[in-house]
């Protein structure tokens, strides 16, 4: 076999491969065996039909086609090895010549990783929000906890703000009741604003048995984004009573003996949360600055495939679970199809560029992934997916996604390396250290999270797609 590589552009090559016919013999023999098991010819036992009879009955062309289809992946991979090519995605193969008993010639065009020059990124400077937890923040946290332990009592009066009403809802569009527009026995706290716009006003002042009608834009379901006429009936009205803010409440709602201890714990948790948010903000802003410094040629077929994958996942997984189609989603987002496509392309390009740049930095800095790091990342991903670690690990292994997780951790380490070299200042003008001993884990987790979820890019590792 002989092969040659032609560079079409910085992200695409064409392989030209010539295969002497004798090298096709193993695949040719396999083709005869396969056809032998699939057909019957009078006078011959199944599997014992001579090759010349198969040629006469079914045509030599059918055998050659089967043999070439069997052999192409092998010769393609050999050509990749000879040319030291790392492909992205599936090739576009064209058989240019097939002479029986003489020669097979084919070409294969495929996207490749572009060569990327990583500039000095130590000069990157970003500003992030300062970590500040006020007494009001603590009060809000305690108040939300207090509301979780509120008691309700059915009352015989008109509903008012803060009351809990049990309601039945019916939504009509163009005069027709929607199949998914009926809900019964729903508990709703007046003033929470957690359901439909206009619902608070509609139920305020109603007693048990009272009915009201209002118009609102649906936020989900089959008619998401459309105006609907909503009928609401109040089944019951209950007043809410919050527990007193004292040590008894602290003992009821937590493991602490005093309200002061509960407040201090809330302050500590809020501080940890804001530190994590600060680390994540730093990662995101440093990544944006890094991408602005690096020119990344974009493989167009890979980009087209990535856009199609994202659109398919949105339509057939995310939106379908919400009972919504793309048109309803666009109406809800107040976007045209053209605006959506442009945004999708921008996100896909950013995802691919992020992977290329961080992979190159990881390679340059020799950032390897240990088993402990991979396990820790797997545990976090399992938690975010709602699966047990064992279930998630099994799904990852069976789906051949281990390299994807390794790539996420590697990119997280690469991003953390860039952040460590950058200057990060908070909004008070104070330097932010994300590599202190007590913040290592927070910074590492934030980096891996940002690298793994930046616009949800598809894995662009050096492999062929399924």
Coordinates of C-alpha atoms in Angstrom, one line a residue, residues 62-328:
X62 CA -21.0 -7.6 -5.6
X63 CA -18.0 -9.5 -4.2
X64 CA -15.6 -6.7 -4.9
X65 CA -18.0 -4.2 -3.2
X66 CA -18.2 -6.3 -0.1
X67 CA -14.4 -6.8 0.0
X68 CA -13.7 -3.1 -0.5
X69 CA -16.1 -2.1 2.3
X70 CA -14.4 -4.6 4.6
X71 CA -10.9 -3.4 3.7
X72 CA -11.3 0.4 3.6
X73 CA -11.1 1.0 7.4
X74 CA -7.9 -1.0 7.7
X75 CA -6.1 0.8 4.8
X76 CA -7.5 4.2 5.9
X77 CA -6.1 3.7 9.5
X78 CA -2.7 2.5 8.0
X79 CA -2.6 5.7 5.9
X80 CA -3.3 7.8 9.0
X81 CA -0.4 6.1 10.8
X82 CA 2.0 6.6 7.9
X83 CA 1.1 10.2 7.6
X84 CA 1.1 10.8 11.3
X85 CA -2.4 12.2 11.0
X86 CA -4.7 12.7 14.0
X87 CA -8.3 12.9 12.5
X88 CA -11.3 14.7 13.8
X89 CA -14.5 12.9 13.0
X90 CA -15.4 10.7 10.1
X91 CA -13.6 10.9 6.7
X92 CA -15.3 11.6 3.3
X93 CA -14.1 8.6 1.2
X94 CA -14.2 8.4 -2.5
X95 CA -13.1 5.3 -4.5
X96 CA -11.4 6.8 -7.5
X97 CA -10.2 3.5 -9.2
X98 CA -11.0 -0.1 -8.8
X99 CA -9.4 -2.5 -11.4
X100 CA -10.2 -6.1 -10.8
X101 CA -7.0 -8.1 -10.1
X102 CA -4.9 -4.9 -10.4
X103 CA -5.4 -1.9 -8.2
X104 CA -7.7 -0.1 -5.7
X105 CA -7.3 3.7 -5.3
X106 CA -9.3 5.9 -2.9
X107 CA -9.1 9.3 -1.4
X108 CA -10.2 10.3 2.1
X109 CA -10.7 13.9 3.2
X110 CA -10.8 14.5 7.0
X111 CA -10.6 17.3 9.4
X112 CA -7.5 17.5 11.6
X113 CA -6.5 19.6 14.6
X114 CA -4.9 22.8 13.5
X115 CA -1.5 23.8 14.8
X116 CA -2.0 26.5 17.5
X117 CA 0.6 28.9 18.8
X118 CA 0.0 29.6 22.5
X119 CA 1.3 33.1 23.4
X120 CA 2.5 34.2 26.8
X121 CA -0.6 34.3 28.9
X122 CA 1.0 35.6 32.1
X123 CA -0.1 39.1 31.3
X124 CA -3.8 38.3 31.5
X125 CA -5.5 40.4 34.1
X126 CA -9.2 40.2 35.2
X127 CA -11.4 41.6 37.9
X128 CA -14.0 39.5 39.8
X129 CA -16.6 40.2 42.5
X130 CA -15.3 40.5 46.0
X131 CA -16.3 37.9 48.6
X132 CA -18.6 39.8 50.9
X133 CA -21.3 38.3 53.1
X134 CA -23.6 40.9 54.8
X135 CA -25.9 40.6 57.7
X136 CA -28.8 40.9 55.2
X137 CA -27.4 37.9 53.3
X138 CA -27.5 35.8 56.5
X139 CA -30.9 37.1 57.4
X140 CA -32.3 36.0 54.0
X141 CA -30.8 32.6 54.4
X142 CA -32.3 32.2 57.9
X143 CA -35.6 33.5 56.6
X144 CA -35.7 30.9 53.8
X145 CA -35.0 28.2 56.3
X146 CA -37.7 29.6 58.6
X147 CA -40.2 29.4 55.7
X148 CA -39.4 25.7 55.3
X149 CA -40.6 25.1 58.8
X150 CA -43.8 27.2 58.5
X151 CA -47.1 25.6 59.6
X152 CA -50.4 26.1 57.7
X153 CA -53.9 26.3 59.0
X154 CA -57.0 26.3 56.9
X155 CA -59.0 29.5 57.3
X156 CA -62.5 30.6 56.3
X157 CA -61.7 33.9 54.7
X158 CA -60.5 35.5 51.5
X159 CA -57.0 34.7 50.4
X160 CA -54.3 37.3 51.0
X161 CA -50.6 37.7 50.2
X162 CA -48.6 35.0 52.1
X163 CA -51.4 32.6 52.3
X164 CA -51.2 29.1 50.8
X165 CA -54.1 28.3 48.4
X166 CA -55.0 24.9 46.9
X167 CA -56.1 25.6 43.4
X168 CA -57.3 23.9 40.2
X169 CA -56.0 25.4 36.9
X170 CA -57.3 25.1 33.3
X171 CA -55.6 26.7 30.3
X172 CA -57.3 27.4 27.0
X173 CA -55.7 28.5 23.8
X174 CA -58.0 29.7 20.9
X175 CA -60.9 28.5 23.1
X176 CA -59.6 24.9 23.3
X177 CA -58.5 23.3 26.6
X178 CA -54.9 22.1 26.2
X179 CA -54.2 18.4 26.9
X180 CA -51.4 19.4 29.2
X181 CA -53.2 22.5 30.4
X182 CA -55.1 21.1 33.4
X183 CA -53.8 20.8 36.9
X184 CA -55.7 20.0 40.1
X185 CA -54.9 20.3 43.8
X186 CA -51.8 22.5 43.3
X187 CA -50.5 24.3 46.4
X188 CA -49.4 27.9 45.8
X189 CA -48.1 30.6 48.0
X190 CA -49.6 33.9 47.1
X191 CA -46.9 36.5 46.3
X192 CA -44.2 33.9 45.5
X193 CA -44.5 34.6 41.7
X194 CA -43.4 31.0 41.0
X195 CA -46.1 30.1 38.5
X196 CA -48.0 32.2 36.0
X197 CA -47.9 35.9 35.6
X198 CA -51.3 37.3 36.9
X199 CA -52.0 34.3 39.2
X200 CA -51.3 36.3 42.4
X201 CA -53.8 39.0 41.4
X202 CA -56.4 36.5 40.3
X203 CA -56.5 34.5 43.6
X204 CA -56.1 37.4 46.0
X205 CA -59.5 38.1 47.6
X206 CA -61.0 34.7 46.6
X207 CA -62.5 32.4 49.3
X208 CA -62.7 28.6 49.0
X209 CA -64.9 27.8 46.0
X210 CA -64.1 31.1 44.3
X211 CA -63.2 31.2 40.6
X212 CA -61.3 33.8 38.5
X213 CA -60.1 34.0 34.9
X214 CA -57.0 35.8 33.6
X215 CA -54.7 35.9 30.6
X216 CA -51.1 34.8 30.8
X217 CA -48.2 33.7 28.6
X218 CA -47.5 30.0 29.2
X219 CA -43.9 29.2 30.3
X220 CA -43.9 25.5 29.4
X221 CA -45.8 22.6 27.8
X222 CA -47.1 22.2 24.3
X223 CA -48.1 25.9 23.9
X224 CA -45.1 27.5 25.6
X225 CA -44.7 31.1 24.7
X226 CA -48.4 31.5 23.7
X227 CA -51.1 33.6 25.4
X228 CA -53.7 31.5 27.2
X229 CA -56.9 32.1 29.1
X230 CA -56.5 30.6 32.5
X231 CA -59.3 29.6 34.8
X232 CA -58.4 29.2 38.5
X233 CA -60.6 27.8 41.2
X234 CA -59.6 28.0 44.9
X235 CA -60.3 24.8 46.8
X236 CA -59.0 26.0 50.2
X237 CA -57.2 28.9 51.8
X238 CA -54.5 28.4 54.5
X239 CA -52.6 30.9 56.6
X240 CA -48.9 30.4 57.1
X241 CA -47.3 30.8 60.5
X242 CA -43.5 31.1 60.8
X243 CA -41.7 29.8 63.8
X244 CA -40.2 32.3 66.2
X245 CA -36.5 33.2 65.6
X246 CA -35.0 31.8 68.8
X247 CA -32.8 29.0 70.1
X248 CA -35.7 26.5 69.9
X249 CA -35.9 27.2 66.1
X250 CA -32.2 26.6 65.8
X251 CA -32.5 23.2 67.5
X252 CA -35.6 22.4 65.3
X253 CA -34.0 23.3 62.0
X254 CA -30.3 22.4 62.5
X255 CA -27.8 20.6 64.7
X256 CA -27.0 23.8 66.6
X257 CA -28.2 24.7 70.1
X258 CA -28.4 28.4 69.6
X259 CA -29.6 30.8 67.0
X260 CA -26.3 32.6 67.0
X261 CA -24.5 29.3 66.2
X262 CA -26.9 28.8 63.3
X263 CA -26.2 32.3 62.0
X264 CA -22.5 31.8 62.1
X265 CA -22.8 28.5 60.2
X266 CA -24.9 30.2 57.6
X267 CA -22.3 32.9 57.3
X268 CA -19.6 30.4 56.8
X269 CA -21.6 28.5 54.2
X270 CA -22.4 31.7 52.3
X271 CA -18.7 32.6 52.3
X272 CA -17.7 29.2 50.9
X273 CA -20.4 29.5 48.2
X274 CA -19.2 33.0 47.2
X275 CA -15.6 31.9 47.1
X276 CA -16.6 29.1 44.8
X277 CA -18.5 31.6 42.6
X278 CA -15.5 33.9 42.7
X279 CA -13.2 31.1 41.5
X280 CA -15.6 30.2 38.8
X281 CA -15.9 33.8 37.7
X282 CA -12.1 34.0 37.5
X283 CA -11.9 30.9 35.4
X284 CA -14.5 32.1 33.0
X285 CA -13.0 35.6 32.6
X286 CA -9.5 34.3 32.2
X287 CA -10.7 31.8 29.6
X288 CA -12.4 34.6 27.7
X289 CA -9.1 36.6 27.8
X290 CA -7.1 33.6 26.7
X291 CA -9.3 32.9 23.7
X292 CA -8.9 36.5 22.6
X293 CA -5.1 36.0 22.5
X294 CA -5.2 32.8 20.4
X295 CA -6.0 32.4 16.7
X296 CA -7.7 29.1 16.1
X297 CA -8.4 27.9 12.5
X298 CA -11.9 26.3 12.6
X299 CA -12.5 22.9 10.9
X300 CA -15.7 23.6 9.0
X301 CA -17.0 20.0 8.8
X302 CA -16.4 19.5 12.6
X303 CA -18.2 22.8 13.2
X304 CA -21.2 21.8 11.1
X305 CA -21.4 18.5 12.9
X306 CA -21.1 20.2 16.3
X307 CA -23.9 22.6 15.4
X308 CA -26.1 19.8 14.2
X309 CA -25.4 17.8 17.4
X310 CA -26.3 20.7 19.7
X311 CA -29.5 21.4 17.8
X312 CA -30.5 17.7 17.8
X313 CA -29.8 17.4 21.6
X314 CA -31.8 20.6 22.3
X315 CA -34.8 19.5 20.2
X316 CA -35.0 15.8 21.0
X317 CA -33.7 15.6 24.6
X318 CA -34.0 18.9 26.5
X319 CA -37.1 20.4 24.9
X320 CA -38.9 17.1 24.4
X321 CA -38.6 16.5 28.1
X322 CA -40.4 19.8 28.7
X323 CA -43.1 19.0 26.2
X324 CA -41.9 21.8 23.9
X325 CA -40.9 22.0 20.3
X326 CA -38.3 24.3 18.8
X327 CA -40.8 26.8 17.5
X328 CA -42.3 27.2 21.0

